Coordinates of C-alpha atoms in Angstrom, one line a residue:
M68 CA -7.1 -30.1 37.9
S69 CA -7.1 -32.8 35.2
N70 CA -10.4 -31.4 34.0
V71 CA -8.6 -28.2 33.0
Y72 CA -6.7 -29.8 30.2
S73 CA -9.0 -32.8 29.4
F74 CA -12.7 -32.7 28.6
P75 CA -14.6 -34.1 31.6
D76 CA -17.3 -36.7 31.3
A77 CA -20.3 -35.1 29.6
P78 CA -22.6 -33.5 32.1
H79 CA -26.2 -34.6 32.2
P80 CA -29.0 -32.0 31.9
S81 CA -30.5 -31.3 35.3
G82 CA -33.8 -29.7 36.1
T83 CA -36.6 -29.1 33.7
A84 CA -35.7 -28.1 30.3
P85 CA -37.4 -24.9 29.0
T86 CA -38.7 -26.8 26.0
A87 CA -38.4 -30.3 24.7
R88 CA -36.7 -29.0 21.6
A89 CA -34.1 -27.0 23.6
G90 CA -33.5 -30.0 25.8
S91 CA -33.0 -32.4 23.0
A92 CA -30.6 -30.0 21.2
R93 CA -28.5 -29.6 24.3
A94 CA -28.5 -33.4 24.8
A95 CA -27.5 -33.8 21.2
M96 CA -24.6 -31.5 21.7
L97 CA -23.5 -33.2 24.9
Q98 CA -23.7 -36.5 23.2
L99 CA -21.6 -35.2 20.3
L100 CA -18.9 -33.9 22.7
S101 CA -18.7 -37.2 24.6
S102 CA -18.6 -39.4 21.5
P103 CA -16.2 -39.8 18.6
G104 CA -18.5 -37.7 16.4
L105 CA -15.9 -34.8 16.2
T106 CA -12.9 -35.2 13.9
M107 CA -10.0 -33.0 13.1
V108 CA -8.8 -31.9 9.6
F109 CA -5.5 -30.2 9.0
Q110 CA -4.6 -27.4 6.6
P111 CA -1.0 -26.7 5.6
I112 CA 0.8 -23.5 6.3
A113 CA 3.8 -23.1 4.0
A114 CA 7.0 -21.0 3.8
T115 CA 6.5 -18.6 0.9
R116 CA 10.2 -18.6 0.0
D117 CA 10.2 -22.2 -1.2
G118 CA 6.8 -23.7 -0.6
E119 CA 8.0 -26.1 2.2
V120 CA 5.3 -27.1 4.6
F121 CA 6.0 -25.3 7.9
A122 CA 2.9 -26.2 10.0
H123 CA -0.7 -27.4 9.9
E124 CA -3.7 -25.7 11.4
A125 CA -6.2 -28.1 13.2
L126 CA -9.8 -27.5 12.2
V127 CA -12.8 -29.3 13.7
R128 CA -15.5 -31.0 11.7
G129 CA -18.8 -32.5 13.0
P130 CA -20.6 -35.6 11.7
E131 CA -20.6 -35.6 7.9
G132 CA -24.0 -35.1 6.3
T133 CA -25.5 -33.4 9.3
A134 CA -26.3 -29.8 10.1
L135 CA -23.4 -29.8 12.6
H136 CA -20.7 -30.7 10.1
T137 CA -19.1 -27.2 9.7
P138 CA -17.1 -25.5 12.4
D139 CA -19.4 -22.4 12.2
A140 CA -22.5 -24.5 12.9
L141 CA -20.7 -26.3 15.7
L142 CA -19.7 -23.0 17.4
A143 CA -23.1 -21.5 17.0
A144 CA -24.8 -24.5 18.5
A145 CA -22.3 -24.7 21.4
R146 CA -22.7 -21.0 22.1
E147 CA -26.5 -21.3 22.0
M148 CA -26.5 -24.3 24.4
G149 CA -24.1 -22.5 26.8
L150 CA -21.4 -25.1 26.1
L151 CA -18.9 -23.0 24.3
H152 CA -16.1 -23.4 26.8
E153 CA -16.5 -27.2 27.0
F154 CA -16.6 -27.4 23.3
E155 CA -13.4 -25.5 22.8
L156 CA -11.5 -27.6 25.4
C157 CA -12.9 -30.8 23.8
C158 CA -11.6 -29.6 20.3
A159 CA -8.2 -28.6 21.8
R160 CA -7.7 -31.9 23.4
L161 CA -8.8 -33.9 20.4
A162 CA -6.4 -31.9 18.1
I163 CA -3.5 -32.4 20.5
E164 CA -4.2 -36.1 21.0
T165 CA -4.5 -36.6 17.2
W166 CA -1.3 -34.7 16.5
G167 CA 0.6 -36.6 19.3
R168 CA -0.6 -39.9 18.1
R169 CA 0.5 -39.3 14.5
Q170 CA 3.9 -37.9 15.5
E171 CA 3.8 -35.6 12.5
P172 CA 6.7 -33.3 11.8
G173 CA 6.2 -29.5 11.9
R174 CA 4.2 -27.3 14.1
L175 CA 0.5 -27.5 15.0
F176 CA -1.6 -24.3 15.0
L177 CA -4.5 -24.7 17.4
N178 CA -7.4 -22.3 17.7
L179 CA -8.5 -21.2 21.1
S180 CA -10.6 -18.2 22.1
A181 CA -9.0 -15.6 24.4
D182 CA -11.7 -16.3 27.0
A183 CA -11.0 -20.0 27.0
L184 CA -7.3 -19.4 27.3
V185 CA -7.8 -17.0 30.3
R186 CA -10.1 -19.4 32.1
T187 CA -7.9 -22.4 31.5
L188 CA -4.7 -20.8 32.7
A189 CA -6.0 -18.5 35.4
D190 CA -5.2 -20.8 38.3
N191 CA -2.7 -23.2 36.7
P192 CA 1.1 -22.9 36.3
A193 CA 2.8 -23.1 33.0
D194 CA 4.4 -26.4 34.0
T195 CA 1.0 -28.1 34.1
L196 CA 0.4 -27.2 30.4
R197 CA 3.9 -28.4 29.6
R198 CA 3.4 -31.8 31.3
M199 CA 0.0 -32.3 29.7
L200 CA 1.5 -31.7 26.2
L201 CA 4.4 -34.0 26.8
G202 CA 2.0 -36.7 28.1
L203 CA 0.1 -36.5 24.9
G204 CA 3.2 -36.8 22.8
V205 CA 3.5 -33.2 21.6
Q206 CA 6.6 -31.1 22.2
P207 CA 5.6 -27.7 23.6
R208 CA 7.8 -25.8 21.1
M209 CA 5.9 -27.4 18.3
L210 CA 2.5 -26.1 19.4
V211 CA 1.2 -22.6 18.5
L212 CA -2.0 -21.5 20.3
E213 CA -3.9 -19.4 17.8
L214 CA -5.8 -16.7 19.7
T215 CA -9.3 -16.0 18.3
E216 CA -12.1 -13.7 19.5
H217 CA -9.5 -11.7 21.4
E218 CA -11.6 -8.6 21.0
R219 CA -14.1 -9.9 23.6
V220 CA -11.7 -10.1 26.5
S221 CA -12.6 -7.6 29.2
N222 CA -9.8 -8.8 31.5
I223 CA -6.8 -7.7 29.6
E224 CA -4.5 -8.4 32.6
G225 CA -5.8 -11.9 32.7
L226 CA -5.0 -12.4 29.0
L227 CA -1.5 -11.0 29.5
H228 CA -1.0 -13.4 32.4
A229 CA -2.2 -16.3 30.3
A230 CA 0.1 -15.3 27.4
R231 CA 3.1 -15.2 29.8
A232 CA 2.2 -18.7 31.0
V233 CA 1.9 -20.0 27.4
H234 CA 5.4 -18.7 26.6
A235 CA 6.8 -20.0 29.9
A236 CA 5.6 -23.5 28.9
G237 CA 7.6 -23.2 25.7
V238 CA 4.4 -22.8 23.6
A239 CA 4.2 -20.2 20.9
L240 CA 1.3 -17.7 20.5
A241 CA -0.4 -16.3 17.4
L242 CA -3.1 -13.7 16.8
D243 CA -5.7 -14.8 14.3
D244 CA -7.5 -12.8 11.7
F245 CA -5.6 -9.6 12.3
G246 CA -7.2 -6.7 10.5
D247 CA -10.7 -8.1 10.5
G248 CA -12.0 -4.9 12.2
R249 CA -11.9 -6.3 15.7
S250 CA -8.2 -6.8 16.2
S251 CA -6.0 -4.3 18.1
L252 CA -2.6 -3.0 17.5
R253 CA -2.2 -2.4 21.2
L254 CA -3.0 -6.1 21.9
W255 CA -0.3 -7.0 19.4
S256 CA 2.2 -4.8 21.2
E257 CA 1.3 -6.1 24.7
L258 CA 1.0 -9.8 23.9
Q259 CA 4.1 -9.9 21.8
P260 CA 2.8 -12.9 19.8
D261 CA 5.2 -15.1 17.9
Y262 CA 2.9 -15.1 14.8
V263 CA 0.2 -12.8 13.5
K264 CA -2.2 -14.2 10.9
I265 CA -3.4 -11.5 8.5
D266 CA -7.1 -11.5 7.7
K267 CA -8.0 -12.7 4.2
Y268 CA -9.6 -9.3 3.5
F269 CA -6.1 -7.9 2.9
T270 CA -4.7 -10.8 1.1
R271 CA -7.5 -11.7 -1.3
D272 CA -6.9 -10.0 -4.7
V273 CA -3.8 -8.2 -3.3
S274 CA -2.3 -8.6 -6.8
R275 CA -5.0 -6.2 -8.0
K276 CA -5.7 -3.9 -5.0
A277 CA -3.0 -1.3 -4.3
H278 CA -4.5 -0.2 -1.0
N279 CA -4.3 -3.8 0.3
L280 CA -0.7 -4.0 -0.8
L281 CA 0.2 -0.8 1.1
T282 CA -1.5 -2.1 4.2
L283 CA 0.5 -5.3 4.0
K284 CA 3.7 -3.3 3.7
A285 CA 2.8 -1.3 6.8
L286 CA 2.1 -4.6 8.7
L287 CA 5.5 -5.9 7.7
Q288 CA 7.1 -2.9 9.2
I289 CA 5.1 -3.4 12.4
A290 CA 6.0 -7.1 12.5
D291 CA 9.7 -6.2 12.1
T292 CA 9.4 -3.8 15.0
F293 CA 7.8 -6.4 17.3
G294 CA 9.8 -9.4 16.1
T295 CA 6.7 -11.2 14.8
A296 CA 6.4 -13.6 11.9
L297 CA 3.4 -12.9 9.6
V298 CA 1.1 -15.6 8.0
A299 CA -1.0 -14.5 5.1
E300 CA -4.4 -16.3 5.2
G301 CA -6.8 -16.8 2.3
L302 CA -4.4 -17.4 -0.5
E303 CA -6.5 -18.7 -3.4
T304 CA -4.7 -17.6 -6.6
A305 CA -1.2 -17.9 -8.1
D306 CA -1.0 -14.1 -8.5
D307 CA -1.8 -13.4 -4.9
A308 CA 0.6 -16.0 -3.7
R309 CA 3.4 -14.5 -5.8
V310 CA 2.8 -11.1 -4.4
I311 CA 2.9 -12.4 -0.8
R312 CA 6.2 -14.1 -1.6
D313 CA 7.7 -11.0 -3.2
L314 CA 6.5 -8.8 -0.3
G315 CA 8.6 -10.9 2.1
I316 CA 5.7 -12.2 4.2
P317 CA 7.2 -15.5 5.4
Y318 CA 4.2 -17.8 5.6
G319 CA 1.0 -18.4 3.7
Q320 CA -2.2 -20.4 4.1
G321 CA -5.2 -21.0 1.8
Y322 CA -6.9 -23.3 -0.7
F323 CA -4.3 -22.5 -3.4
L324 CA -1.6 -24.1 -1.1
G325 CA -3.7 -26.9 0.2
R326 CA -7.3 -27.6 1.4
P327 CA -8.1 -29.0 4.9
S328 CA -7.8 -32.8 4.9
L329 CA -7.9 -35.7 7.4
H330 CA -4.3 -36.4 6.5
T331 CA -1.4 -34.0 6.8
R332 CA 0.5 -32.9 3.8
H333 CA 4.3 -33.2 3.2
R334 CA 4.0 -31.0 0.1
I335 CA 1.7 -28.2 -1.0
E336 CA -0.3 -28.4 -4.2
T337 CA 2.0 -28.8 -7.3
E338 CA 0.9 -25.6 -8.9
A339 CA 1.5 -23.6 -5.7
A340 CA 5.0 -25.1 -5.3
E341 CA 5.8 -24.2 -8.9
V342 CA 4.6 -20.6 -8.3
L343 CA 6.5 -20.1 -5.1
N344 CA 9.7 -21.5 -6.6
D345 CA 9.6 -19.8 -10.0
R346 CA 11.7 -16.8 -10.9
R347 CA 8.9 -14.7 -12.1
V348 CA 8.4 -11.5 -10.1
A349 CA 5.0 -10.2 -9.2
V350 CA 3.9 -6.9 -10.6
F351 CA 2.7 -4.9 -7.6
P352 CA -0.5 -3.0 -8.2
E353 CA -0.1 0.8 -8.2
R354 CA -2.5 3.4 -7.1
R355 CA -4.2 5.0 -10.1
R356 CA -3.9 8.5 -8.7
P357 CA -1.0 10.9 -8.0
F358 CA 1.4 10.3 -5.2
P359 CA 0.3 12.6 -2.3
L360 CA 2.2 15.8 -2.0
A361 CA 3.8 17.2 1.1
Q362 CA 1.9 19.1 3.8
L363 CA 2.2 22.8 4.6
R364 CA 4.1 21.9 7.8
D365 CA 7.1 21.1 5.5
V366 CA 7.2 24.7 4.4
A367 CA 9.3 27.2 6.4
I368 CA 7.0 29.4 8.3
V369 CA 8.0 33.0 9.4
P370 CA 7.2 33.5 13.1
A371 CA 6.4 37.2 12.3
P372 CA 5.2 39.7 14.9
V373 CA 1.5 40.8 14.8
V374 CA -0.5 43.9 15.5
A375 CA -3.9 44.2 17.1
P376 CA -7.0 45.6 15.2
G377 CA -6.7 48.8 17.3
A378 CA -3.1 49.5 16.1
T379 CA -2.6 52.7 14.1
N380 CA -0.9 53.1 10.8
D381 CA 2.0 54.8 12.6
D382 CA 2.4 51.6 14.7
V383 CA 2.6 49.5 11.6
A384 CA 5.1 51.8 10.0
D385 CA 7.3 51.6 13.0
L386 CA 7.1 47.8 13.0
F387 CA 8.1 47.6 9.3
L388 CA 11.0 50.1 9.8
Q389 CA 12.3 48.0 12.8
A390 CA 11.9 44.7 10.9
P391 CA 13.0 45.3 7.2
E392 CA 12.8 41.6 6.5
L393 CA 9.1 41.4 7.0
H394 CA 7.1 41.1 3.8
A395 CA 3.8 41.5 5.6
V396 CA 2.3 41.7 9.1
A397 CA -0.9 40.0 10.4
V398 CA -3.6 41.7 12.3
V399 CA -4.6 39.3 15.1
A400 CA -7.2 39.4 17.9
D401 CA -7.2 36.8 20.7
D402 CA -4.8 34.6 18.6
R403 CA -7.3 34.6 15.7
P404 CA -6.1 36.3 12.5
Q405 CA -8.3 39.1 11.1
A406 CA -6.3 40.7 8.3
I407 CA -2.9 41.0 6.6
I408 CA -1.0 44.1 5.7
N409 CA 1.4 44.0 2.7
R410 CA 4.7 45.8 3.4
T411 CA 5.2 47.3 -0.1
G412 CA 1.6 48.4 -0.5
F413 CA 1.4 49.9 3.0
L414 CA 4.7 51.8 2.7
N415 CA 3.9 53.2 -0.7
S416 CA 0.7 54.7 0.7
Y417 CA 2.3 55.8 4.0
A418 CA 5.0 57.6 2.0
K419 CA 2.5 59.8 0.1
P420 CA 2.4 63.5 1.0
Y421 CA 0.4 64.3 4.1
F422 CA -0.6 60.7 4.6
K423 CA 1.1 60.4 8.0
E424 CA -0.5 63.7 9.2
L425 CA -4.0 62.8 8.0
H426 CA -4.1 59.0 8.6
G427 CA -1.1 58.1 10.8
R428 CA -3.3 57.7 13.9
K429 CA -6.2 56.0 12.2
T430 CA -6.7 52.2 12.4
C431 CA -4.3 50.1 10.4
L432 CA -7.3 48.2 9.0
M433 CA -7.8 50.9 6.4
L434 CA -4.8 49.6 4.4
A435 CA -5.2 45.9 5.4
N436 CA -6.5 43.0 3.3
T437 CA -9.4 42.0 5.5
S438 CA -10.0 38.8 3.5
P439 CA -6.6 37.2 3.9
R440 CA -5.8 33.6 2.8
I441 CA -5.7 31.7 6.1
I442 CA -4.4 28.1 5.9
E443 CA -4.2 25.4 8.5
R444 CA -0.8 23.9 8.9
A445 CA -2.0 20.4 8.2
H446 CA -3.3 21.3 4.7
D447 CA -1.7 19.5 1.7
I448 CA 0.4 21.8 -0.4
D449 CA -1.6 20.7 -3.5
D450 CA -4.7 22.4 -1.9
L451 CA -2.8 25.7 -1.9
V452 CA -2.1 25.8 -5.6
G453 CA -5.1 28.1 -5.8
I454 CA -3.0 30.8 -4.3
L455 CA -0.6 30.7 -7.2
T456 CA -3.4 30.6 -9.9
S457 CA -5.8 33.1 -8.2
Q458 CA -6.9 36.1 -10.2
D459 CA -6.4 38.1 -7.0
Q460 CA -2.6 38.3 -7.0
R461 CA -2.6 39.9 -3.5
Y462 CA -2.5 36.4 -2.2
L463 CA 0.8 35.8 -4.0
S464 CA 2.4 39.1 -3.0
D465 CA 0.9 39.2 0.6
G466 CA 1.7 35.5 1.2
F467 CA -0.7 33.7 3.6
I468 CA -1.4 33.4 7.3
V469 CA -0.6 30.0 8.8
T470 CA -2.7 28.8 11.7
D471 CA -2.6 25.8 14.0
N472 CA -6.1 24.8 15.1
G473 CA -7.3 28.3 14.2
R474 CA -4.7 30.1 16.2
Y475 CA -2.1 32.3 14.6
L476 CA 1.2 30.6 14.0
G477 CA 3.1 32.7 11.4
L478 CA 3.3 33.8 7.8
G479 CA 4.2 32.0 4.6
T480 CA 5.5 33.7 1.5
G481 CA 4.5 33.1 -2.1
D482 CA 8.1 32.4 -3.1
Q483 CA 8.3 29.6 -0.5
L484 CA 5.0 28.1 -1.7
V485 CA 6.1 28.1 -5.4
R486 CA 9.4 26.5 -4.5
K487 CA 7.8 23.8 -2.3
V488 CA 4.9 23.0 -4.7
T489 CA 7.5 22.6 -7.5
E490 CA 9.7 20.3 -5.4
A491 CA 6.7 18.3 -4.1
R492 CA 5.4 17.8 -7.6
I493 CA 8.8 16.6 -8.9
E494 CA 9.1 14.2 -6.0
A495 CA 5.5 13.0 -6.5
A496 CA 6.2 12.4 -10.2
R497 CA 9.0 10.1 -9.3
H498 CA 6.4 7.9 -7.7
A499 CA 3.4 8.3 -10.0
N500 CA 3.3 10.5 -13.1
P501 CA 0.6 13.2 -12.6
L502 CA -0.6 13.0 -16.2
T503 CA -1.0 9.3 -16.7
F504 CA -0.9 8.1 -13.1
L505 CA 1.5 5.4 -14.2
P506 CA 4.4 4.4 -11.9
G507 CA 7.3 6.9 -12.0
N508 CA 11.1 6.4 -11.6
I509 CA 11.1 5.1 -8.1
P510 CA 8.6 2.2 -8.6
I511 CA 10.2 1.5 -12.0
T512 CA 13.6 1.1 -10.3
Q513 CA 12.2 -1.0 -7.4
H514 CA 10.5 -3.4 -9.8
V515 CA 13.6 -3.8 -12.0
E516 CA 15.8 -4.3 -8.9
R517 CA 13.5 -7.1 -7.7
L518 CA 13.8 -8.8 -11.1
V519 CA 17.6 -8.5 -11.2
A520 CA 17.9 -9.8 -7.6
R521 CA 15.7 -12.9 -8.3
G522 CA 17.6 -13.7 -11.5
T523 CA 14.4 -13.5 -13.5
D524 CA 14.4 -13.5 -17.3
F525 CA 12.7 -10.4 -18.7
V526 CA 12.6 -7.9 -21.5
A527 CA 13.1 -4.2 -20.8
C528 CA 11.6 -1.8 -23.4
Y529 CA 12.2 1.9 -23.6
A530 CA 9.5 3.7 -25.7
D531 CA 9.8 7.2 -27.0
M532 CA 7.7 9.2 -29.5
N533 CA 9.1 10.4 -32.8
H534 CA 8.5 14.0 -33.8
F535 CA 6.5 14.7 -30.7
K536 CA 8.0 18.1 -29.9
P537 CA 6.9 19.7 -33.2
F538 CA 3.4 18.3 -32.7
N539 CA 3.3 19.6 -29.2
D540 CA 4.6 23.0 -30.2
L541 CA 2.2 23.4 -33.0
Y542 CA -1.0 22.1 -31.4
G543 CA -0.4 23.0 -27.8
Y544 CA 0.1 21.1 -24.6
W545 CA -3.5 20.0 -24.3
R546 CA -3.3 17.9 -27.4
G547 CA 0.2 16.9 -26.5
D548 CA -1.1 15.5 -23.2
E549 CA -3.8 13.7 -25.1
M550 CA -1.2 11.9 -27.2
I551 CA 0.9 11.0 -24.1
R552 CA -2.2 9.6 -22.4
L553 CA -2.9 7.6 -25.6
A554 CA 0.5 5.9 -25.4
A555 CA -0.1 5.1 -21.7
E556 CA -3.6 3.7 -22.4
L557 CA -2.4 1.4 -25.2
A558 CA 0.5 0.1 -23.2
V559 CA -1.7 -0.7 -20.2
A560 CA -4.3 -2.3 -22.5
H561 CA -1.8 -4.7 -24.3
C562 CA 0.3 -5.6 -21.3
D563 CA -0.5 -8.4 -18.9
P564 CA -1.1 -6.7 -15.5
Q565 CA 0.1 -9.7 -13.6
R566 CA 3.3 -10.2 -15.6
D567 CA 4.2 -6.9 -17.3
F568 CA 5.0 -3.5 -15.8
V569 CA 4.2 -0.2 -17.4
G570 CA 6.1 2.9 -16.2
H571 CA 6.2 6.5 -17.2
V572 CA 9.7 8.0 -17.0
G573 CA 8.3 11.5 -17.9
G574 CA 7.4 13.5 -21.0
D575 CA 6.9 11.1 -23.9
D576 CA 9.3 8.4 -22.5
F577 CA 7.9 5.1 -21.2
I578 CA 9.4 1.9 -19.7
W579 CA 7.7 -1.4 -20.3
I580 CA 9.0 -4.4 -18.4
F581 CA 7.8 -7.7 -19.9
Q582 CA 7.8 -11.2 -18.3
S583 CA 5.2 -12.3 -20.9
E584 CA 6.7 -14.7 -23.4
D585 CA 4.8 -13.1 -26.2
W586 CA 6.2 -9.7 -25.4
Q587 CA 7.1 -9.0 -29.0
A588 CA 3.6 -9.5 -30.2
R589 CA 2.3 -7.2 -27.5
V590 CA 4.7 -4.5 -28.4
Q591 CA 3.7 -4.8 -32.1
R592 CA 0.0 -4.4 -31.1
I593 CA 0.9 -1.2 -29.2
L594 CA 2.7 0.2 -32.2
D595 CA 0.0 -0.9 -34.7
D596 CA -2.7 0.7 -32.6
F597 CA -0.8 3.9 -31.7
T598 CA 0.1 5.0 -35.3
P599 CA -3.5 5.5 -36.6
R600 CA -4.8 6.9 -33.4
A601 CA -2.0 9.3 -33.0
R602 CA -2.4 10.4 -36.6
A603 CA -6.1 11.2 -35.8
L604 CA -4.9 13.9 -33.4
F605 CA -3.5 15.9 -36.3
D606 CA -5.8 18.2 -38.3
H607 CA -7.2 16.9 -41.6
E608 CA -4.7 18.7 -43.8
A609 CA -1.7 17.3 -41.8
Q610 CA -3.3 13.8 -42.0
A611 CA -3.5 14.1 -45.8
R612 CA 0.1 15.3 -46.1
G613 CA 1.4 12.8 -43.6
G614 CA 2.8 15.4 -41.3
I615 CA 3.2 19.1 -40.5
E616 CA 5.3 22.1 -41.5
T617 CA 6.7 23.9 -38.5
E618 CA 10.0 25.2 -37.0
D619 CA 12.6 22.9 -35.8
R620 CA 14.8 23.4 -32.7
H621 CA 16.9 25.9 -34.6
G622 CA 14.0 28.0 -35.9
V623 CA 14.2 26.6 -39.4
M624 CA 10.9 25.6 -41.1
R625 CA 10.8 22.0 -42.1
F626 CA 8.5 19.1 -42.6
F627 CA 7.9 16.6 -39.7
P628 CA 6.0 13.3 -40.3
C629 CA 3.1 12.3 -38.1
T630 CA 4.1 11.1 -34.6
T631 CA 5.0 7.4 -34.2
L632 CA 6.6 5.3 -31.5
S633 CA 10.2 3.9 -31.4
V634 CA 10.9 1.1 -29.0
G635 CA 14.3 -0.2 -27.9
A636 CA 14.1 -3.7 -26.3
V637 CA 16.8 -5.5 -24.2
S638 CA 16.6 -9.1 -23.2
V639 CA 17.8 -9.6 -19.7
S640 CA 18.9 -12.9 -18.1
E641 CA 20.5 -13.8 -14.8
G642 CA 23.9 -12.3 -14.3
M643 CA 23.8 -9.8 -17.2
Y644 CA 23.3 -6.7 -15.1
R645 CA 24.0 -5.8 -11.5
N646 CA 21.3 -3.2 -11.0
A647 CA 18.4 -1.3 -12.5
E648 CA 20.5 1.6 -13.7
Q649 CA 22.5 -0.7 -16.0
V650 CA 19.3 -2.2 -17.4
A651 CA 17.8 1.3 -18.0
N652 CA 20.9 2.5 -19.7
A653 CA 20.9 -0.6 -22.0
A654 CA 17.3 -0.1 -22.9
A655 CA 17.8 3.7 -23.5
F656 CA 20.7 2.8 -25.9
A657 CA 18.5 0.4 -27.8
K658 CA 15.8 3.1 -28.1
Q659 CA 18.4 5.5 -29.5
D660 CA 19.4 2.9 -32.0
A661 CA 15.7 2.4 -33.0
K662 CA 15.3 6.2 -33.6
R663 CA 18.6 6.3 -35.5
R664 CA 17.5 3.5 -37.8
Q665 CA 14.0 4.9 -38.0
S666 CA 12.7 1.5 -37.0
P667 CA 9.7 1.1 -34.8
L668 CA 11.4 -1.7 -32.8
T669 CA 15.0 -2.5 -32.2
F670 CA 15.8 -5.6 -30.2
V671 CA 19.2 -6.4 -28.7
A672 CA 20.4 -9.3 -26.6
P673 CA 23.7 -8.1 -25.1
A674 CA 26.5 -10.5 -24.2
R675 CA 26.5 -11.8 -20.7
R676 CA 28.4 -9.5 -18.3
S677 CA 30.7 -10.7 -15.5

C-alpha cells in the first residue's frame, strides 16, 4: 500500500519496444521520474481584501533548457508514454515532500486529476492519507487537493467516494478552471468543494468586459449558496485585480500578484499590494445596451372562454351577454387559436336591424379577425411594442391572444400592455438609459455607495444643460436626443474608464464620479468641446445670433442663448456623507448654484459632517 502514496521504483521497459525512438522516449521519461530532474515552483494565492499571502500552488518543472521543462510538455509526454498516473503521483509526492521539508506557513494547493484521485483512494481509507501527510511533515488541514480534468471521470460515484475520503482526512478540496467549458455545476453541487478556482477566461479583462463581470456576480451567488470560497485565476493587471477585490471574490492568483518561483513568497508584488490596499474603487464595466425588459408572463392574462370555429353569431352574442367583462373572445380549434372577435365591433354589427334574423345562425368567423396577434408567453415585452405602434389599430382594441407552446392560454388587453411596457421601460431606464445606454440611477447609486463605504476620496459632478428645453421644443425631440447623446459621448471620451464613472440620471441630467486627480481638467475639456458642437446643432441664423427666439414656459416669446453645460462639483472625503443620496443632493445643490451664477463650473468642498 506504500506505493499508493509514494512513487515506486521506476519500472523497466519489458518486451520489444515498437520503435527505437518510442523506447528511448519512454526510457527518458522513466529516468526523469526516478531522478531529481523534476522540481517544484510555487505561485502565491493572496487574499484580495489586503493582499496577504494565503496559500501557494505547487507547479512542476522539468530540466531547464530541455523540451520537457514546461508542465504542458511533461504532461503530454507522460500521457503519450502511458505514464500519466505515475507522473501525477510522482509530482504530488515531490510537492508534499518539498513543502513538508520547508515547513512553510500557509496552505499548499496541489494539482491532481480526478482520475488519479479516484484510483489512489479507491481502496484506501482516509486515515492512510492522513498518516502519509503527517509523516512528510504536512498538516492535512493545510493541504488543498486541486481537482483537474474532472470532466473526464466516468465513475462519478467513485469521485464522490474519493472526495468524502479527502474531507474525512482533514484535507480540503478545490475545483480547478471552473468555467473553462468542461466544468459542471452539478459536480460543484455534489462534490461540495471548499474552493473553486475561476478560469482565467472570466477574469482576464474583467475590468472592461461587462458580460464577464455579470458571470462572476452569478458565480458569487452560487458560491454563497454552496458555502464555497472563490479564487480568481489569471490576474495580470491592476484594474482586473481591483475589480475582483471590489466584487468580493476572496482570493486571487496570477502574474500581477506573483510569478511561480522556486522560493515561496511572504508578500505579493509591491504594486499588487498597493492596489489591493488602496481606497480607490473599481469602475465596473456596464453593458452598452438597454437593460432587458420584462417578459409577457409578467402581464396579467385573462383566462377568457373560447368558441369553436363552428360556433354561430348567436352563440357569440350569448357569450358576450353572459360575460360583460370580456373585451374579446378567441376562436380556438384543438387548443390552437384561429381568430379573435372584438366585443364592441361584434355587438355593433349584431345590433343592426335584421342582422340576427339574417346572420344569427351563420359562422362567427364572418365578424372575426382571422389574422389575430398571437404571442407566446415567453416573449419580451419590448418585442410587443409593435402592437402599440401598428397602423392596424385592431390589435390595440382587440388585444392579443396569449399562447404557451402554441396552445391557447388566454387574452391580453392593450391597456395592460401599455401599462406594462411603460413600467418596464421606466425600470429599465433606472439600470441603463435607453437613449445613451449609460448607467442609470441604480448603478449610479451602487457605485457611490461603494465609494462611501470604502472611504475613498472622489469628486461627484452633476451636469445639466442650460436652455435645453427651448431648443428641444423648437427643433424637435430628434435633434434634442442628438444633443443629449453628444453630452454623453464627450463625457465618456474625456473620463478615464478605469477611474471615473459616467451616469445618466435622465433627460439632460448626468452624474460624473471622478477618482482621477486631474478631474477638473477633464471637466473643462468636456465643457470646451460641448459648447461649439452643441452650437452646430442650431440652424445658421441661430448660430449667427447666438441663440433662438421662442416661447418660454409661460408662453411669452423671449431670446434663449445657445445650449451650454453647467456642472456642480462636490469633493467627497471619508466621513463627509453617510450614503449616496446625501452625495447626490450635495452635487445637485452645487449644480443649481452653477446655473444661478451662470457659471459653467461651480466647485464646493463642504465641511466635514459628523
